[in-house]
């Protein structure tokens, strides 16, 4: 679980930040004391998710729309920008709540 802000094409151009999803906060532990998928994958605050399994995130292609096709337990590749470097992290889909 994580909280995020959408970076639109206009915001991207004005701020020199990639278009996509800016992670504002990563939830650390579930109520049951388990590590959550976003933390387990290594996502950090200020990472920008630019693609999910090769599909670019933008105003027409939202994170929610892309993630709807996955089931809990599916492996998902997130392409992120961290400190101006692109890298991929693998996340195991959890249950939507």
PDB file of N, CA, C and O in Angstrom, residues 2-43:
ATOM      1  N   UNK A   2       0.409   2.213  -0.784  1.00  0.00           N
ATOM      2  CA  UNK A   2       1.081   3.506  -0.811  1.00  0.00           C
ATOM      3  C   UNK A   2       0.096   4.588  -1.209  1.00  0.00           C
ATOM      4  O   UNK A   2      -0.918   4.321  -1.819  1.00  0.00           O
ATOM      5  N   UNK A   3       0.433   5.807  -0.808  1.00  0.00           N
ATOM      6  CA  UNK A   3      -0.337   6.981  -1.204  1.00  0.00           C
ATOM      7  C   UNK A   3       0.453   7.680  -2.300  1.00  0.00           C
ATOM      8  O   UNK A   3       1.682   7.711  -2.259  1.00  0.00           O
ATOM      9  N   UNK A   4      -0.270   8.259  -3.271  1.00  0.00           N
ATOM     10  CA  UNK A   4       0.435   8.864  -4.397  1.00  0.00           C
ATOM     11  C   UNK A   4      -0.287  10.091  -4.919  1.00  0.00           C
ATOM     12  O   UNK A   4      -1.425  10.375  -4.570  1.00  0.00           O
ATOM     13  N   UNK A   5       0.434  10.792  -5.784  1.00  0.00           N
ATOM     14  CA  UNK A   5      -0.097  11.961  -6.480  1.00  0.00           C
ATOM     15  C   UNK A   5       0.171  11.753  -7.969  1.00  0.00           C
ATOM     16  O   UNK A   5       1.266  11.340  -8.356  1.00  0.00           O
ATOM     17  N   UNK A   6      -0.814  12.029  -8.795  1.00  0.00           N
ATOM     18  CA  UNK A   6      -0.658  11.904 -10.240  1.00  0.00           C
ATOM     19  C   UNK A   6       0.128  13.103 -10.761  1.00  0.00           C
ATOM     20  O   UNK A   6      -0.154  14.246 -10.405  1.00  0.00           O
ATOM     21  N   UNK A   7       1.121  12.831 -11.593  1.00  0.00           N
ATOM     22  CA  UNK A   7       1.870  13.899 -12.258  1.00  0.00           C
ATOM     23  C   UNK A   7       1.389  13.933 -13.705  1.00  0.00           C
ATOM     24  O   UNK A   7       1.671  13.019 -14.484  1.00  0.00           O
ATOM     25  N   UNK A   8       0.638  14.975 -14.048  1.00  0.00           N
ATOM     26  CA  UNK A   8       0.086  15.101 -15.401  1.00  0.00           C
ATOM     27  C   UNK A   8       1.170  15.546 -16.379  1.00  0.00           C
ATOM     28  O   UNK A   8       2.265  15.946 -15.968  1.00  0.00           O
ATOM     29  N   UNK A   9       0.850  15.493 -17.644  1.00  0.00           N
ATOM     30  CA  UNK A   9       1.798  15.925 -18.673  1.00  0.00           C
ATOM     31  C   UNK A   9       2.202  17.385 -18.450  1.00  0.00           C
ATOM     32  O   UNK A   9       3.382  17.728 -18.524  1.00  0.00           O
ATOM     33  N   UNK A  10       1.234  18.243 -18.150  1.00  0.00           N
ATOM     34  CA  UNK A  10       1.528  19.662 -17.907  1.00  0.00           C
ATOM     35  C   UNK A  10       2.417  19.827 -16.684  1.00  0.00           C
ATOM     36  O   UNK A  10       3.413  20.548 -16.725  1.00  0.00           O
ATOM     37  N   UNK A  11       2.066  19.156 -15.587  1.00  0.00           N
ATOM     38  CA  UNK A  11       2.895  19.236 -14.372  1.00  0.00           C
ATOM     39  C   UNK A  11       4.297  18.707 -14.633  1.00  0.00           C
ATOM     40  O   UNK A  11       5.275  19.254 -14.118  1.00  0.00           O
ATOM     41  N   UNK A  12       4.396  17.663 -15.426  1.00  0.00           N
ATOM     42  CA  UNK A  12       5.687  17.087 -15.773  1.00  0.00           C
ATOM     43  C   UNK A  12       6.562  18.109 -16.497  1.00  0.00           C
ATOM     44  O   UNK A  12       7.733  18.276 -16.183  1.00  0.00           O
ATOM     45  N   UNK A  13       5.967  18.801 -17.450  1.00  0.00           N
ATOM     46  CA  UNK A  13       6.724  19.799 -18.215  1.00  0.00           C
ATOM     47  C   UNK A  13       7.141  20.978 -17.345  1.00  0.00           C
ATOM     48  O   UNK A  13       8.244  21.497 -17.484  1.00  0.00           O
ATOM     49  N   UNK A  14       6.274  21.396 -16.437  1.00  0.00           N
ATOM     50  CA  UNK A  14       6.575  22.552 -15.584  1.00  0.00           C
ATOM     51  C   UNK A  14       7.595  22.235 -14.492  1.00  0.00           C
ATOM     52  O   UNK A  14       8.348  23.108 -14.082  1.00  0.00           O
ATOM     53  N   UNK A  15       7.614  21.000 -14.030  1.00  0.00           N
ATOM     54  CA  UNK A  15       8.473  20.663 -12.893  1.00  0.00           C
ATOM     55  C   UNK A  15       9.691  19.819 -13.247  1.00  0.00           C
ATOM     56  O   UNK A  15      10.466  19.472 -12.369  1.00  0.00           O
ATOM     57  N   UNK A  16       9.834  19.463 -14.504  1.00  0.00           N
ATOM     58  CA  UNK A  16      10.934  18.592 -14.940  1.00  0.00           C
ATOM     59  C   UNK A  16      10.912  17.260 -14.186  1.00  0.00           C
ATOM     60  O   UNK A  16      11.941  16.669 -13.898  1.00  0.00           O
ATOM     61  N   UNK A  17       9.708  16.795 -13.855  1.00  0.00           N
ATOM     62  CA  UNK A  17       9.494  15.499 -13.215  1.00  0.00           C
ATOM     63  C   UNK A  17       8.807  14.611 -14.245  1.00  0.00           C
ATOM     64  O   UNK A  17       7.961  15.086 -14.987  1.00  0.00           O
ATOM     65  N   UNK A  18       9.153  13.330 -14.305  1.00  0.00           N
ATOM     66  CA  UNK A  18       8.499  12.462 -15.292  1.00  0.00           C
ATOM     67  C   UNK A  18       6.996  12.351 -15.056  1.00  0.00           C
ATOM     68  O   UNK A  18       6.533  12.419 -13.919  1.00  0.00           O
ATOM     69  N   UNK A  19       6.263  12.183 -16.139  1.00  0.00           N
ATOM     70  CA  UNK A  19       4.823  11.938 -16.039  1.00  0.00           C
ATOM     71  C   UNK A  19       4.611  10.565 -15.429  1.00  0.00           C
ATOM     72  O   UNK A  19       5.317   9.614 -15.758  1.00  0.00           O
ATOM     73  N   UNK A  20       3.667  10.456 -14.511  1.00  0.00           N
ATOM     74  CA  UNK A  20       3.382   9.177 -13.877  1.00  0.00           C
ATOM     75  C   UNK A  20       2.777   9.369 -12.508  1.00  0.00           C
ATOM     76  O   UNK A  20       1.925  10.234 -12.313  1.00  0.00           O
ATOM     77  N   UNK A  21       3.231   8.575 -11.550  1.00  0.00           N
ATOM     78  CA  UNK A  21       2.690   8.549 -10.195  1.00  0.00           C
ATOM     79  C   UNK A  21       3.829   8.834  -9.213  1.00  0.00           C
ATOM     80  O   UNK A  21       4.784   8.060  -9.130  1.00  0.00           O
ATOM     81  N   UNK A  22       3.714   9.915  -8.456  1.00  0.00           N
ATOM     82  CA  UNK A  22       4.691  10.250  -7.424  1.00  0.00           C
ATOM     83  C   UNK A  22       4.251   9.610  -6.113  1.00  0.00           C
ATOM     84  O   UNK A  22       3.146   9.880  -5.621  1.00  0.00           O
ATOM     85  N   UNK A  23       5.094   8.761  -5.546  1.00  0.00           N
ATOM     86  CA  UNK A  23       4.762   8.120  -4.274  1.00  0.00           C
ATOM     87  C   UNK A  23       4.991   9.117  -3.149  1.00  0.00           C
ATOM     88  O   UNK A  23       6.081   9.639  -2.981  1.00  0.00           O
ATOM     89  N   UNK A  24       3.919   9.383  -2.402  1.00  0.00           N
ATOM     90  CA  UNK A  24       3.977  10.337  -1.294  1.00  0.00           C
ATOM     91  C   UNK A  24       4.281   9.639   0.035  1.00  0.00           C
ATOM     92  O   UNK A  24       4.926  10.210   0.896  1.00  0.00           O
ATOM     93  N   UNK A  25       3.788   8.415   0.194  1.00  0.00           N
ATOM     94  CA  UNK A  25       4.010   7.670   1.445  1.00  0.00           C
ATOM     95  C   UNK A  25       3.848   6.183   1.168  1.00  0.00           C
ATOM     96  O   UNK A  25       2.953   5.776   0.429  1.00  0.00           O
ATOM     97  N   UNK A  26       4.723   5.377   1.742  1.00  0.00           N
ATOM     98  CA  UNK A  26       4.632   3.925   1.632  1.00  0.00           C
ATOM     99  C   UNK A  26       4.205   3.391   2.992  1.00  0.00           C
ATOM    100  O   UNK A  26       4.830   3.689   4.006  1.00  0.00           O
ATOM    101  N   UNK A  27       3.111   2.626   2.999  1.00  0.00           N
ATOM    102  CA  UNK A  27       2.679   1.985   4.244  1.00  0.00           C
ATOM    103  C   UNK A  27       3.694   0.906   4.600  1.00  0.00           C
ATOM    104  O   UNK A  27       4.101   0.126   3.746  1.00  0.00           O
ATOM    105  N   UNK A  28       4.079   0.880   5.853  1.00  0.00           N
ATOM    106  CA  UNK A  28       5.156  -0.018   6.280  1.00  0.00           C
ATOM    107  C   UNK A  28       4.673  -1.399   6.721  1.00  0.00           C
ATOM    108  O   UNK A  28       5.239  -2.405   6.348  1.00  0.00           O
ATOM    109  N   UNK A  29       3.665  -1.441   7.550  1.00  0.00           N
ATOM    110  CA  UNK A  29       3.239  -2.708   8.150  1.00  0.00           C
ATOM    111  C   UNK A  29       1.712  -2.773   8.147  1.00  0.00           C
ATOM    112  O   UNK A  29       1.041  -1.785   8.419  1.00  0.00           O
ATOM    113  N   UNK A  30       1.172  -3.941   7.869  1.00  0.00           N
ATOM    114  CA  UNK A  30      -0.281  -4.120   7.914  1.00  0.00           C
ATOM    115  C   UNK A  30      -0.747  -4.182   9.366  1.00  0.00           C
ATOM    116  O   UNK A  30       0.058  -4.287  10.291  1.00  0.00           O
ATOM    117  N   UNK A  31      -2.049  -4.155   9.548  1.00  0.00           N
ATOM    118  CA  UNK A  31      -2.615  -4.270  10.902  1.00  0.00           C
ATOM    119  C   UNK A  31      -2.269  -5.609  11.537  1.00  0.00           C
ATOM    120  O   UNK A  31      -2.248  -5.743  12.742  1.00  0.00           O
ATOM    121  N   UNK A  32      -1.968  -6.602  10.710  1.00  0.00           N
ATOM    122  CA  UNK A  32      -1.601  -7.916  11.222  1.00  0.00           C
ATOM    123  C   UNK A  32      -0.090  -8.030  11.463  1.00  0.00           C
ATOM    124  O   UNK A  32       0.413  -9.085  11.816  1.00  0.00           O
ATOM    125  N   UNK A  33       0.663  -6.938  11.229  1.00  0.00           N
ATOM    126  CA  UNK A  33       2.096  -6.937  11.474  1.00  0.00           C
ATOM    127  C   UNK A  33       2.937  -7.458  10.322  1.00  0.00           C
ATOM    128  O   UNK A  33       4.128  -7.702  10.471  1.00  0.00           O
ATOM    129  N   UNK A  34       2.337  -7.606   9.133  1.00  0.00           N
ATOM    130  CA  UNK A  34       3.064  -8.115   7.970  1.00  0.00           C
ATOM    131  C   UNK A  34       3.603  -6.966   7.132  1.00  0.00           C
ATOM    132  O   UNK A  34       3.013  -5.895   7.092  1.00  0.00           O
ATOM    133  N   UNK A  35       4.722  -7.221   6.428  1.00  0.00           N
ATOM    134  CA  UNK A  35       5.211  -6.234   5.468  1.00  0.00           C
ATOM    135  C   UNK A  35       4.205  -6.152   4.323  1.00  0.00           C
ATOM    136  O   UNK A  35       3.667  -7.166   3.890  1.00  0.00           O
ATOM    137  N   UNK A  36       3.956  -4.959   3.833  1.00  0.00           N
ATOM    138  CA  UNK A  36       3.020  -4.774   2.720  1.00  0.00           C
ATOM    139  C   UNK A  36       3.774  -4.863   1.394  1.00  0.00           C
ATOM    140  O   UNK A  36       4.981  -4.622   1.332  1.00  0.00           O
ATOM    141  N   UNK A  37       3.062  -5.215   0.288  1.00  0.00           N
ATOM    142  CA  UNK A  37       3.728  -5.429  -0.999  1.00  0.00           C
ATOM    143  C   UNK A  37       4.591  -4.256  -1.478  1.00  0.00           C
ATOM    144  O   UNK A  37       5.683  -4.468  -1.998  1.00  0.00           O
ATOM    145  N   UNK A  38       4.144  -3.022  -1.303  1.00  0.00           N
ATOM    146  CA  UNK A  38       4.918  -1.874  -1.783  1.00  0.00           C
ATOM    147  C   UNK A  38       6.240  -1.760  -1.034  1.00  0.00           C
ATOM    148  O   UNK A  38       7.289  -1.516  -1.633  1.00  0.00           O
ATOM    149  N   UNK A  39       6.209  -1.963   0.270  1.00  0.00           N
ATOM    150  CA  UNK A  39       7.439  -1.915   1.057  1.00  0.00           C
ATOM    151  C   UNK A  39       8.322  -3.111   0.708  1.00  0.00           C
ATOM    152  O   UNK A  39       9.530  -2.976   0.542  1.00  0.00           O
ATOM    153  N   UNK A  40       7.725  -4.271   0.585  1.00  0.00           N
ATOM    154  CA  UNK A  40       8.469  -5.483   0.270  1.00  0.00           C
ATOM    155  C   UNK A  40       9.184  -5.354  -1.076  1.00  0.00           C
ATOM    156  O   UNK A  40      10.286  -5.862  -1.253  1.00  0.00           O
ATOM    157  N   UNK A  41       8.571  -4.647  -2.029  1.00  0.00           N
ATOM    158  CA  UNK A  41       9.172  -4.446  -3.347  1.00  0.00           C
ATOM    159  C   UNK A  41      10.286  -3.406  -3.320  1.00  0.00           C
ATOM    160  O   UNK A  41      11.059  -3.295  -4.266  1.00  0.00           O
ATOM    161  N   UNK A  42      10.341  -2.616  -2.254  1.00  0.00           N
ATOM    162  CA  UNK A  42      11.388  -1.608  -2.152  1.00  0.00           C
ATOM    163  C   UNK A  42      10.980  -0.237  -2.638  1.00  0.00           C
ATOM    164  O   UNK A  42      11.832   0.620  -2.845  1.00  0.00           O
ATOM    165  N   UNK A  43       9.678  -0.003  -2.844  1.00  0.00           N
ATOM    166  CA  UNK A  43       9.238   1.327  -3.252  1.00  0.00           C
ATOM    167  C   UNK A  43       9.482   2.316  -2.113  1.00  0.00           C
ATOM    168  O   UNK A  43       9.325   1.975  -0.945  1.00  0.00           O
TER     169      UNK A  43
END
